[in-house]
Short mmCIF file of C-alpha atoms in Angstrom, two decimals:
data_model
loop_
_atom_site.label_atom_id
_atom_site.label_comp_id
_atom_site.label_asym_id
_atom_site.label_seq_id
_atom_site.Cartn_x
_atom_site.Cartn_y
_atom_site.Cartn_z
CA MET A 1 -26.46 -5.36 19.82
CA SER A 2 -25.22 -5.69 23.51
CA THR A 3 -23.41 -2.82 26.28
CA SER A 4 -21.00 -5.38 26.47
CA ARG A 5 -20.07 -5.35 22.10
CA ARG A 6 -20.45 -1.65 21.72
CA VAL A 7 -18.10 -0.66 24.73
CA VAL A 8 -15.19 -3.30 22.52
CA LEU A 9 -16.52 -1.16 19.49
CA SER A 10 -16.11 2.06 21.08
CA ALA A 11 -12.69 1.79 22.51
CA ALA A 12 -11.88 -0.19 19.02
CA VAL A 13 -12.32 2.33 17.31
CA ALA A 14 -11.16 5.17 19.43
CA ALA A 15 -7.16 3.70 19.48
CA PRO A 16 -6.24 3.81 16.94
CA LEU A 17 -6.25 7.29 17.07
CA LEU A 18 -3.69 8.04 19.76
CA ALA A 19 -1.21 5.56 17.40
CA GLN A 20 -1.11 7.85 14.42
CA PHE A 21 1.73 9.78 14.74
CA THR A 22 3.60 6.45 14.92
CA GLY A 23 2.41 2.77 13.39
CA ALA A 24 0.87 -0.32 11.77
CA ARG A 25 2.86 -2.90 11.33
CA THR A 26 0.06 -4.19 8.84
CA ALA A 27 0.69 -1.55 6.46
CA SER A 28 1.84 -2.59 3.19
CA ALA A 29 5.61 -2.54 1.96
CA SER A 30 4.30 -0.50 -0.61
CA THR A 31 4.10 2.31 2.36
CA ALA A 32 7.55 2.03 3.96
CA SER A 33 10.36 3.40 1.04
CA ALA A 34 13.38 4.25 1.55
CA ASP A 35 14.09 7.13 2.16
CA TRP A 36 12.56 7.18 4.95
CA GLY A 37 14.58 8.24 8.89
CA THR A 38 13.83 6.50 12.44
CA VAL A 39 12.08 8.45 15.24
CA SER A 40 14.00 6.96 19.03
CA SER A 41 13.72 9.27 22.34
CA GLY A 42 10.25 9.84 21.90
CA TRP A 43 6.87 10.39 22.99
CA VAL A 44 3.08 10.99 21.98
CA GLU A 45 0.09 12.94 23.88
CA VAL A 46 -3.03 12.63 23.21
CA ARG A 47 -5.60 15.09 24.62
CA TRP A 48 -8.63 14.81 23.95
CA THR A 49 -11.85 17.23 23.88
CA ALA A 50 -14.75 18.66 25.41
CA GLN A 51 -16.35 16.97 22.83
CA ALA A 52 -14.79 13.62 22.97
CA GLN A 53 -15.60 13.43 26.59
CA ALA A 54 -19.14 13.76 26.14
CA GLN A 55 -19.27 10.43 24.47
CA LEU A 56 -17.01 8.86 26.95
CA ASP A 57 -20.11 9.50 29.22
CA ARG A 58 -22.21 8.33 27.07
CA PHE A 59 -20.81 5.15 27.88
CA GLY A 60 -20.28 5.65 31.30
CA ALA A 61 -16.62 4.84 30.40
CA VAL A 62 -13.35 6.17 32.74
CA ILE A 63 -10.05 6.25 30.32
CA GLU A 64 -6.76 5.04 32.95
CA ALA A 65 -3.64 4.17 31.03
CA VAL A 66 -1.94 0.57 30.49
CA ALA A 67 2.13 1.48 31.67
CA PRO A 68 4.35 2.44 30.54
CA ALA A 69 2.25 4.89 29.14
CA GLU A 70 0.81 7.64 31.28
CA LEU A 71 -2.28 10.30 32.37
CA VAL A 72 -1.89 13.46 32.57
CA ARG A 73 -4.09 15.44 34.12
CA ASP A 74 -3.68 19.11 34.80
CA ALA A 75 -5.47 22.82 34.18
CA GLU A 76 -6.15 21.87 30.54
CA GLY A 77 -7.82 18.29 30.87
CA SER A 78 -6.70 15.01 30.63
CA ALA A 79 -4.05 13.68 28.06
CA LEU A 80 -2.70 10.24 27.33
CA ARG A 81 1.28 10.25 27.18
CA PHE A 82 2.71 6.76 25.16
CA PRO A 83 6.78 6.30 24.81
CA VAL A 84 7.48 5.77 21.37
CA ARG A 85 8.93 2.02 20.96
CA SER A 86 10.47 2.63 17.14
CA GLY A 87 9.05 4.77 14.47
CA THR A 88 9.69 5.42 10.16
CA GLY A 89 9.09 8.15 8.05
CA ASP A 90 9.53 11.41 6.60
CA PRO A 91 8.46 14.67 8.84
CA SER A 92 8.23 16.78 5.51
CA LEU A 93 9.83 19.81 7.51
CA GLY A 94 9.28 22.56 4.34
CA ASN A 95 5.89 21.43 4.17
CA LEU A 96 4.16 19.15 6.76
CA PRO A 97 0.86 18.24 5.38
CA GLN A 98 3.34 15.79 2.98
CA ALA A 99 5.08 14.29 6.79
CA GLN A 100 4.63 10.45 6.41
CA GLY A 101 5.38 7.39 8.68
CA ASP A 102 4.71 4.49 10.65
CA GLY A 103 5.26 2.83 13.69
CA THR A 104 4.66 1.67 17.29
CA LEU A 105 3.15 2.68 20.53
CA ASP A 106 4.19 1.28 24.13
CA GLY A 107 2.19 0.75 26.77
CA GLY A 108 -2.08 2.19 25.64
CA VAL A 109 -5.25 2.28 27.27
CA ALA A 110 -7.73 0.79 29.53
CA VAL A 111 -11.35 1.51 29.13
CA ARG A 112 -13.67 1.10 32.02
CA THR A 113 -17.68 0.50 32.47
CA ALA A 114 -20.13 -1.02 35.14
CA ASP A 115 -20.16 -3.46 31.92
CA GLY A 116 -16.30 -5.07 32.95
CA VAL A 117 -12.96 -3.44 31.87
CA PHE A 118 -11.21 -3.41 27.71
CA GLN A 119 -8.50 -3.18 28.19
CA VAL A 120 -6.63 -1.74 24.22
CA THR A 121 -3.06 -2.31 23.68
CA ASP A 122 0.14 -2.95 20.39
CA LEU A 123 -0.92 0.52 19.13
CA HIS A 124 0.15 0.41 15.63
CA SER A 125 -0.32 3.32 12.50
CA ALA A 126 0.33 4.40 9.08
CA LEU A 127 0.09 7.72 8.98
CA GLN A 128 0.25 9.46 4.58
CA ASP A 129 -1.64 12.36 2.73
CA SER A 130 -3.17 12.87 6.47
CA VAL A 131 -4.66 10.58 7.00
CA ALA A 132 -4.60 8.04 10.19
CA SER A 133 -4.50 3.92 9.93
CA GLY A 134 -3.78 1.75 12.49
CA THR A 135 -5.01 -1.17 13.86
CA CYS A 136 -4.14 -2.52 18.47
CA THR A 137 -5.58 -4.76 20.61
CA VAL A 138 -8.10 -5.10 22.64
CA ASN A 139 -8.41 -7.48 25.41
CA GLY A 140 -6.41 -10.27 23.09
CA VAL A 141 -8.08 -9.35 20.01
CA GLU A 142 -6.90 -8.19 16.63
CA VAL A 143 -9.31 -4.65 15.61
CA GLY A 144 -7.53 -3.25 12.65
CA HIS A 145 -9.21 0.18 10.42
CA GLN A 146 -8.63 2.40 8.24
CA ALA A 147 -9.06 5.85 7.65
CA VAL A 148 -9.91 6.66 11.44
CA ALA A 149 -8.51 10.05 11.57
CA HIS A 150 -7.93 13.26 9.99
CA CYS A 151 -5.25 14.96 11.18
CA GLY A 152 -4.20 18.70 10.32
CA LEU A 153 -0.66 19.34 10.69
CA ALA A 154 -0.40 22.29 8.95
CA GLU A 155 -2.42 23.61 12.56
CA GLY A 156 -0.35 22.68 14.42
CA LEU A 157 3.25 24.09 15.43
CA LEU A 158 6.56 23.21 14.88
CA THR A 159 9.67 23.39 16.33
CA ALA A 160 13.00 21.91 15.12
CA ASP A 161 16.64 22.17 17.08
CA GLY A 162 19.92 22.00 15.20
CA VAL A 163 18.49 21.09 12.48
CA ARG A 164 22.27 20.08 10.16
CA LEU A 165 21.77 18.63 6.28
CA GLY A 166 22.62 15.40 7.15
CA GLN A 167 22.27 15.00 10.77
CA PRO A 168 19.78 13.85 13.79
CA VAL A 169 17.90 16.62 14.76
CA GLN A 170 14.91 16.99 17.70
CA VAL A 171 11.71 17.78 16.19
CA GLN A 172 8.23 18.90 18.05
CA LEU A 173 5.26 18.98 16.15
CA SER A 174 2.10 19.99 18.78
CA GLU A 175 -0.99 20.79 19.66
CA VAL A 176 -2.11 18.51 16.16
CA PRO A 177 -5.84 18.48 15.60
CA LEU A 178 -7.37 15.23 15.00
CA ARG A 179 -10.96 14.91 12.96
CA ALA A 180 -12.94 12.56 12.12
CA THR A 181 -13.23 10.72 8.91
CA PRO A 182 -16.05 10.35 6.96
CA GLN A 183 -15.60 6.34 7.27
CA LEU A 184 -15.45 6.68 11.41
CA LEU A 185 -18.61 8.42 10.97
CA ALA A 186 -19.89 5.94 9.45
CA ALA A 187 -19.01 2.62 10.88
CA TYR A 188 -20.23 5.33 14.25
CA THR A 189 -23.49 5.41 12.90
CA ALA A 190 -24.26 1.98 12.04
CA THR A 191 -22.63 0.72 15.78
CA PHE A 192 -24.52 3.35 18.23
CA GLY A 193 -27.40 6.45 16.12
CA GLU A 194 -27.10 9.22 14.61
CA PRO A 195 -22.77 11.15 16.51
CA ALA A 196 -23.05 13.72 18.16
CA PHE A 197 -20.13 14.96 15.83
CA ASN A 198 -19.08 15.91 12.33
CA THR A 199 -16.26 15.78 10.24
CA ASP A 200 -15.48 18.89 11.68
CA THR A 201 -15.05 18.64 14.89
CA VAL A 202 -11.53 18.55 16.60
CA LEU A 203 -11.79 14.94 18.74
CA ALA A 204 -8.62 15.51 19.88
CA TYR A 205 -5.43 17.12 19.81
CA VAL A 206 -1.65 15.17 20.12
CA THR A 207 1.68 16.55 20.65
CA ALA A 208 4.27 14.33 19.11
CA GLN A 209 8.56 14.91 20.29
CA GLY A 210 11.59 12.61 19.17
CA LEU A 211 14.61 12.48 17.81
CA TYR A 212 14.45 11.98 14.00
CA THR A 213 18.06 10.33 12.26
CA PRO A 214 17.63 11.19 8.27
CA PRO A 215 18.16 7.89 5.80
CA LYS A 216 22.01 7.80 4.85
CA ALA A 217 22.90 9.69 1.83
#
């Protein structure tokens, strides 16, 4: 397999992680629910760990943001922040592992290597049973992935301002760890060989914020 093909697959496997709180236009109609509310005026930030950076370094890859997404660098490392274009779901404020939803992020990510630039856009994903699946477009080719990441929702920090029954509420979920699923590990192994991480390895932390409007009673 050529280096270019390997990098494209790497970008395609990694991209749905960036959209795990919003979603997949390809999710089946049965996934959505009339009991779901909407998410607006939000953003999602993905901060990758040293273990994930080691995989990028393995391929000589440099991450860049595709506007209106932004690359954030600070004392804690690097992160990508994406505006939420649209989203629906149930944040399950009383029991986070029960949260579910789907939606879309604006912007994208560019993976720059010695073989060229691979632009990943049209980030969509669905979250159900703490597992994220999704689709993205890599240099004009749509790629879909199922069960790409396990989201440690119970390990995140939830804050909600001014909770009133039936009224919009500003919600932020911080530092949610993302770990590879067995499906992702199998795809990685088939493409690149034995990985230096497993299903217990935290590859990124996600923080998401938005205005959640409950469904009409």
